[in-house]
PDB file of C-alpha atoms in Angstrom:
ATOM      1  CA  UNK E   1     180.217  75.807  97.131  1.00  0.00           C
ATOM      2  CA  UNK E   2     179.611  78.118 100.290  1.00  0.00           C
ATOM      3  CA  UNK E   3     182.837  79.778  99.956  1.00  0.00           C
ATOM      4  CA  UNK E   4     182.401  80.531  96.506  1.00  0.00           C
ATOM      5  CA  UNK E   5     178.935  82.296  96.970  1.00  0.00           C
ATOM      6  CA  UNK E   6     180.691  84.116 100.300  1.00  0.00           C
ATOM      7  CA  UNK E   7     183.669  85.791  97.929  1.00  0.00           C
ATOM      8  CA  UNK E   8     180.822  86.646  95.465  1.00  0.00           C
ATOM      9  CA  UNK E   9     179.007  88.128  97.737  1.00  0.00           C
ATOM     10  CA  UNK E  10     181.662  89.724  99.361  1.00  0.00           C
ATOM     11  CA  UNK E  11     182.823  91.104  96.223  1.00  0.00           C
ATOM     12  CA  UNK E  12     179.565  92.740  95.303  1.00  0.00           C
ATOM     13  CA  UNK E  13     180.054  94.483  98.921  1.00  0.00           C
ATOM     14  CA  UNK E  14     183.293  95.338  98.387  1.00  0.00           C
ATOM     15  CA  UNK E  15     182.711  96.823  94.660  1.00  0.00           C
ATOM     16  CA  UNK E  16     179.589  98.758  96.254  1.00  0.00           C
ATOM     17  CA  UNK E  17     182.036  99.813  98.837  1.00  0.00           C
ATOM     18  CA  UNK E  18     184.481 101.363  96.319  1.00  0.00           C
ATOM     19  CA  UNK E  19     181.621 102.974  94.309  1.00  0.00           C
ATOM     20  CA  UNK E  20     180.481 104.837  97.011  1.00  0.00           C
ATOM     21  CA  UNK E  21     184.432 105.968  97.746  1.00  0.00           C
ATOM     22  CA  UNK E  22     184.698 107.176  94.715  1.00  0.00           C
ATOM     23  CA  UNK E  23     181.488 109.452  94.846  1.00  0.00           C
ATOM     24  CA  UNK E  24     182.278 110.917  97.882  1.00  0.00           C
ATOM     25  CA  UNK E  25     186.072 111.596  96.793  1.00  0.00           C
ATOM     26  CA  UNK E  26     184.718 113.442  93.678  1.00  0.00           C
ATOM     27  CA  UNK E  27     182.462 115.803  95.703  1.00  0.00           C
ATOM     28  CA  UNK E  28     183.346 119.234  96.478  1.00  0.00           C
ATOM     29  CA  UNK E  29     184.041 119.676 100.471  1.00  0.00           C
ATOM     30  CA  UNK E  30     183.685 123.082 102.138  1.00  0.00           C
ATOM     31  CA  UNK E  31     184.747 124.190 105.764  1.00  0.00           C
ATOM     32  CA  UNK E  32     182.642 123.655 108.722  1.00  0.00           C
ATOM     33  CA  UNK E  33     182.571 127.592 109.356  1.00  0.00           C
ATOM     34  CA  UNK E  34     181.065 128.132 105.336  1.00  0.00           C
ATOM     35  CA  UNK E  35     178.012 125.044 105.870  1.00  0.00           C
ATOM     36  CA  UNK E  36     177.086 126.288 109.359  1.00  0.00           C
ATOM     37  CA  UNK E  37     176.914 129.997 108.239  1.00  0.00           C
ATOM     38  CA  UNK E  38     175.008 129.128 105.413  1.00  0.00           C
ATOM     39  CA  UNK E  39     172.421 126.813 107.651  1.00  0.00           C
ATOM     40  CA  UNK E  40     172.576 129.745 109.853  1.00  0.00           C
ATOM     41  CA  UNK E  41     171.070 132.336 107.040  1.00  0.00           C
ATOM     42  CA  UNK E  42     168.594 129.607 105.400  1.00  0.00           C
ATOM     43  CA  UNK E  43     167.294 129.352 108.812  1.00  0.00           C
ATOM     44  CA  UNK E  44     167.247 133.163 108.549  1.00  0.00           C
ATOM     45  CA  UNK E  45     165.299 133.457 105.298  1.00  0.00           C
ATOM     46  CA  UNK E  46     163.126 130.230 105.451  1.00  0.00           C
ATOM     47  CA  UNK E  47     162.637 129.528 109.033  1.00  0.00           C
ATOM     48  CA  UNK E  48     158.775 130.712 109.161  1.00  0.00           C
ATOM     49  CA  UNK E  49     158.059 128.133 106.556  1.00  0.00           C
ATOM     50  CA  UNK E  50     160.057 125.128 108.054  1.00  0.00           C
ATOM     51  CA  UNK E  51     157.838 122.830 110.600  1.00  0.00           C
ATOM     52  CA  UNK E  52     161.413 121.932 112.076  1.00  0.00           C
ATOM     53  CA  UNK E  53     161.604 125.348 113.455  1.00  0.00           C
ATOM     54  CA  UNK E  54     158.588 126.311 113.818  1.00  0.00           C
ATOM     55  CA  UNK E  55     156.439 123.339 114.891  1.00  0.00           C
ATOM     56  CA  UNK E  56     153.260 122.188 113.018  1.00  0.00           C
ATOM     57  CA  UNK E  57     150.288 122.931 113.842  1.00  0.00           C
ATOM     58  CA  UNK E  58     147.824 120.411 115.698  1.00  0.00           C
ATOM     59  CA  UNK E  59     145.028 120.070 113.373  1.00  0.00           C
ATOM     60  CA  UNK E  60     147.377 119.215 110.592  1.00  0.00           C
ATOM     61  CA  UNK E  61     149.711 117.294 112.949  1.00  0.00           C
ATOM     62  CA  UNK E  62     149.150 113.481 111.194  1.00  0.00           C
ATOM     63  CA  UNK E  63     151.297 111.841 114.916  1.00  0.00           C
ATOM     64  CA  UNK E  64     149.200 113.393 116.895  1.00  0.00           C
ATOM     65  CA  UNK E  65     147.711 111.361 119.674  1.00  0.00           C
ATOM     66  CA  UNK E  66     143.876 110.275 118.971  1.00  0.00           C
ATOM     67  CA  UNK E  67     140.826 111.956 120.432  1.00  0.00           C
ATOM     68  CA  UNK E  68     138.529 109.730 122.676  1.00  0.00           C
ATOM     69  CA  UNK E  69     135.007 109.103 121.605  1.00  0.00           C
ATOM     70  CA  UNK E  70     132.541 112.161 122.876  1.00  0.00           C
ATOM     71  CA  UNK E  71     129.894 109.419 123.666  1.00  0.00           C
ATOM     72  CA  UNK E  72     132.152 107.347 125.745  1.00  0.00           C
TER      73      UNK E  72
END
């Protein structure tokens, strides 16, 4: 019946749910002021080679907005 497949499915959501719980229970948490000082010196020591800082360069920009035709 409809209900039956609706509890199963629920179920499966609800197990998935609990799965999930239970991986982020077991990770190891760290203060706010520890991630953002280490973002802060990655950024330091890898910043010229990240595009999100330092933009990407047009030729090799793949969103880029299309050229017109030089005939046109």
């Amino acid at each position: 019946s409809i209900k039956k497949k609706n509890l199963g499915a629920s179920m499966s959501t609800l197990q998935r749910l609990v799965e999930q719980l239970k991986l982020e229970a077991g990770m190891e948490r760290i203060k706010v002021s520890q991630a953002a000082a280490e973002l802060q010196q990655y950024c330091m020591q890898n910043g010229c080679n990240e595009a999100l800082l330092v933009g990407v360069p047009a030729r090799s920009n793949l969103f880029r907005e299309p050229r017109s035709c030089a005939l046109l």
